[in-house]
CSV table of C-alpha atoms and ligand atoms in Angstrom, one decimal:
chain,number,residue,atom,x,y,z
F,1,MET,CA,-3.2,21.0,9.5
F,2,LYS,CA,-3.0,20.7,13.6
F,3,ASN,CA,-3.7,17.0,14.9
F,4,ILE,CA,-6.8,15.6,15.7
F,5,ILE,CA,-6.8,13.5,19.2
F,6,LEU,CA,-9.7,11.4,19.5
F,7,CYS,CA,-10.8,10.4,22.8
F,8,GLY,CA,-13.1,8.9,25.0
F,9,PHE,CA,-13.7,5.7,27.0
F,10,MET,CA,-12.2,2.1,26.2
F,11,GLY,CA,-14.5,0.7,23.5
F,12,CYS,CA,-15.8,3.6,22.3
F,13,GLY,CA,-14.2,3.1,18.7
F,14,LYS,CA,-11.6,5.9,18.9
F,15,SER,CA,-9.3,3.9,16.9
F,16,THR,CA,-11.4,2.3,14.2
F,17,ILE,CA,-13.0,6.2,13.7
F,18,GLY,CA,-9.5,7.3,13.8
F,19,ARG,CA,-8.4,5.0,10.9
F,20,LYS,CA,-11.6,6.1,9.0
F,21,LEU,CA,-10.8,9.5,9.4
F,22,SER,CA,-7.4,9.1,8.2
F,23,GLN,CA,-8.4,7.4,4.9
F,24,ARG,CA,-10.8,10.2,4.1
F,25,LEU,CA,-8.4,12.9,5.1
F,26,GLU,CA,-5.3,11.2,3.8
F,27,LYS,CA,-3.6,11.9,7.2
F,28,GLU,CA,-1.7,9.5,9.1
F,29,PHE,CA,-3.6,7.7,12.1
F,30,VAL,CA,-1.3,6.6,15.5
F,31,ASP,CA,-3.2,4.7,17.8
F,32,MET,CA,-1.5,5.5,21.0
F,33,ASP,CA,-1.4,2.3,23.1
F,34,ARG,CA,0.2,0.6,19.6
F,35,TYR,CA,2.7,3.4,19.5
F,36,ILE,CA,3.9,2.5,23.3
F,37,GLU,CA,3.5,-1.0,22.1
F,38,ALA,CA,5.7,-0.7,19.5
F,39,LYS,CA,8.5,1.5,21.4
F,40,GLU,CA,8.5,-0.7,24.4
F,41,GLY,CA,8.4,-4.0,22.5
F,42,LEU,CA,5.6,-5.0,25.2
F,43,THR,CA,2.1,-5.0,24.9
F,44,VAL,CA,0.2,-2.5,27.5
F,45,LYS,CA,-1.1,-5.9,29.4
F,46,GLU,CA,2.7,-6.8,29.8
F,47,ILE,CA,3.9,-3.1,31.1
F,48,PHE,CA,1.1,-3.4,33.6
F,49,GLU,CA,1.9,-6.5,34.9
F,50,LYS,CA,5.7,-5.9,34.6
F,51,TYR,CA,6.0,-2.3,35.7
F,52,GLY,CA,2.5,-1.4,37.0
F,53,GLU,CA,0.2,1.3,36.2
F,54,LYS,CA,2.3,4.3,37.0
F,55,LYS,CA,4.8,3.4,34.7
F,56,PHE,CA,2.5,2.9,31.9
F,57,ARG,CA,0.9,6.5,32.5
F,58,GLU,CA,4.7,8.0,32.3
F,59,LEU,CA,5.0,6.2,29.0
F,60,GLU,CA,1.7,7.7,28.1
F,61,THR,CA,2.9,11.3,28.9
F,62,GLN,CA,5.9,10.7,26.8
F,63,ALA,CA,4.3,9.4,23.9
F,64,CYS,CA,2.0,12.4,24.2
F,65,ARG,CA,5.2,14.7,24.3
F,66,GLU,CA,6.8,13.0,21.2
F,67,LEU,CA,3.3,13.2,19.2
F,68,SER,CA,2.5,16.7,19.7
F,69,GLU,CA,5.9,17.3,18.1
F,70,LYS,CA,4.1,16.2,14.7
F,71,SER,CA,1.6,17.5,12.9
F,72,ASP,CA,-1.3,16.4,10.4
F,73,LEU,CA,-1.9,13.2,12.8
F,74,ILE,CA,-5.1,11.5,13.8
F,75,ILE,CA,-4.4,10.1,17.2
F,76,ALA,CA,-6.7,7.8,19.3
F,77,ALA,CA,-5.6,8.5,22.8
F,78,GLY,CA,-5.9,5.7,25.1
F,79,GLY,CA,-9.1,5.9,27.0
F,80,GLY,CA,-7.1,7.3,30.3
F,81,THR,CA,-4.9,9.6,28.7
F,82,LEU,CA,-7.1,12.5,28.9
F,83,THR,CA,-7.9,11.8,32.7
F,84,PHE,CA,-4.5,13.4,33.2
F,85,GLN,CA,-4.4,17.2,33.4
F,86,ARG,CA,-0.5,17.0,32.2
F,87,ASN,CA,-1.5,15.2,28.9
F,88,ILE,CA,-4.5,17.6,28.3
F,89,ASP,CA,-2.0,20.5,28.4
F,90,ILE,CA,-0.1,19.0,25.9
F,91,LEU,CA,-2.5,17.5,23.6
F,92,SER,CA,-4.5,20.6,23.4
F,93,SER,CA,-1.6,22.6,22.2
F,94,THR,CA,-1.1,20.4,19.3
F,95,GLY,CA,-4.6,20.2,17.9
F,96,ARG,CA,-8.3,19.5,18.4
F,97,ILE,CA,-9.8,17.2,20.9
F,98,VAL,CA,-12.9,15.4,20.0
F,99,TYR,CA,-14.5,13.1,22.5
F,100,VAL,CA,-16.6,10.3,21.4
F,101,ASP,CA,-19.0,9.6,24.0
F,102,VAL,CA,-20.8,6.2,23.8
F,103,LYS,CA,-23.3,4.8,26.1
F,104,TYR,CA,-22.8,2.1,29.2
F,105,GLU,CA,-25.0,-0.5,27.7
F,106,MET,CA,-23.2,-0.3,24.5
F,107,LEU,CA,-19.6,-0.1,26.1
F,108,CYS,CA,-20.6,-3.2,28.5
F,109,GLU,CA,-21.6,-4.9,25.1
F,110,ARG,CA,-18.4,-4.1,23.2
F,111,LEU,CA,-16.1,-5.1,26.1
F,112,LYS,CA,-17.5,-8.0,27.0
F,113,ARG,CA,-15.1,-10.3,25.7
F,114,ASP,CA,-12.2,-8.3,26.2
F,115,THR,CA,-8.9,-9.7,27.2
F,116,ARG,CA,-6.5,-6.8,26.3
F,117,ARG,CA,-7.3,-4.1,28.6
F,118,PRO,CA,-5.5,-4.8,32.3
F,119,LEU,CA,-8.3,-2.7,34.3
F,120,LEU,CA,-11.1,-4.7,32.7
F,121,GLN,CA,-9.5,-8.1,33.9
F,122,VAL,CA,-12.1,-8.3,36.6
F,123,GLU,CA,-15.0,-10.2,37.7
F,124,ASN,CA,-17.2,-7.1,38.0
F,125,ARG,CA,-16.5,-5.6,34.8
F,126,ASN,CA,-19.7,-3.6,34.1
F,127,GLU,CA,-19.7,-2.6,38.0
F,128,VAL,CA,-15.9,-0.8,36.8
F,129,ILE,CA,-17.1,0.2,33.7
F,130,LYS,CA,-19.6,1.9,35.3
F,131,GLU,CA,-17.3,3.8,38.1
F,132,LEU,CA,-14.9,4.5,35.8
F,133,LEU,CA,-17.4,5.9,33.3
F,134,GLU,CA,-19.2,8.1,35.9
F,135,LYS,CA,-15.5,9.5,36.7
F,136,ARG,CA,-14.2,10.2,33.4
F,137,ARG,CA,-17.4,11.7,31.5
F,138,PRO,CA,-17.1,14.9,32.9
F,139,ILE,CA,-13.2,14.9,32.6
F,140,TYR,CA,-13.6,14.2,28.7
F,141,GLU,CA,-16.1,16.4,28.2
F,142,ARG,CA,-14.3,19.5,29.8
F,143,ALA,CA,-10.6,18.5,28.1
F,144,ALA,CA,-12.5,18.2,24.6
F,145,SER,CA,-13.3,21.0,22.3
F,146,ILE,CA,-15.8,18.9,20.3
F,147,TYR,CA,-18.6,16.3,21.6
F,148,ILE,CA,-19.6,13.8,19.5
F,149,ASP,CA,-22.7,11.1,20.1
F,150,GLY,CA,-20.6,7.8,19.5
F,151,ASN,CA,-23.5,5.8,19.7
F,152,PHE,CA,-23.8,5.0,15.8
F,153,THR,CA,-21.5,3.0,13.6
F,154,SER,CA,-17.8,4.1,13.1
F,155,GLY,CA,-18.4,5.2,9.2
F,156,LYS,CA,-21.3,7.3,10.6
F,157,VAL,CA,-19.5,8.9,13.8
F,158,ALA,CA,-16.5,9.7,11.2
F,159,ASN,CA,-19.2,11.8,8.8
F,160,ILE,CA,-20.4,13.5,11.8
F,161,ILE,CA,-16.8,14.4,12.9
F,162,LEU,CA,-15.5,15.6,9.4
F,163,GLY,CA,-18.4,17.5,8.9
F,164,ILE,CA,-17.6,19.3,11.6
F,165,LEU,CA,-14.2,19.7,11.0
F,166,GLN,CA,-14.9,21.2,7.5
P,1,LIG,C1,-7.0,2.8,29.4
P,1,LIG,C2,-7.8,2.2,28.1
P,1,LIG,C3,-6.6,1.6,27.0
P,1,LIG,C4,-5.1,1.5,27.5
P,1,LIG,C5,-4.9,1.0,28.8
P,1,LIG,C6,-5.8,1.9,29.8
P,1,LIG,C7,-7.7,3.2,30.6
P,1,LIG,O1,-7.1,2.5,25.9
P,1,LIG,O2,-4.7,2.9,27.3
P,1,LIG,O3,-5.6,-0.6,28.9
P,1,LIG,O4,-7.5,3.4,31.7
P,1,LIG,O5,-9.0,3.7,30.0
P,1,LIG,P1,-8.4,2.1,24.6
P,1,LIG,O6,-9.0,3.1,25.7
P,1,LIG,O7,-7.8,2.5,23.6
P,1,LIG,O8,-8.6,1.1,25.1
């Protein structure tokens, strides 16, 4: 089996859904942010603070390259990963990209107490979410070959994905 790559906005549930899929399919799960953090010995937030977003994006592309050499993985991409064509090219050659689409209001609710995501540590968090979401939605849609309505529990979304994959 090739890899399954979950993409979508921050807070759409990629990691929780990915873990559920990995249990049910008995495949290894990789959260790309945690993969980068383990390699660098720094949190994503620290990487942004110390080296800036550009450096983080380079590390992200490096992670895409390394993970694409493996197979049988369930990968949760970061919310920004698939907004770079170079990453779409790498990841789409290694597996199927699944876009988990969650509505704006639910994302705001899920992200309202977040302290880990550098892009959201701003006063006008909901406005930033709105702007980024409008920009990114069409990009996720184009990058993915499978579209999923993610406005349900993670268990239900995982079941929907399993149904499509099987
Ligand atoms: C980002 C999303 C985050 C993380 C970083 C940047 C983005 O991943 O990669 O904070 O640009 O949307 P999650 O989507 O897993 O939160």
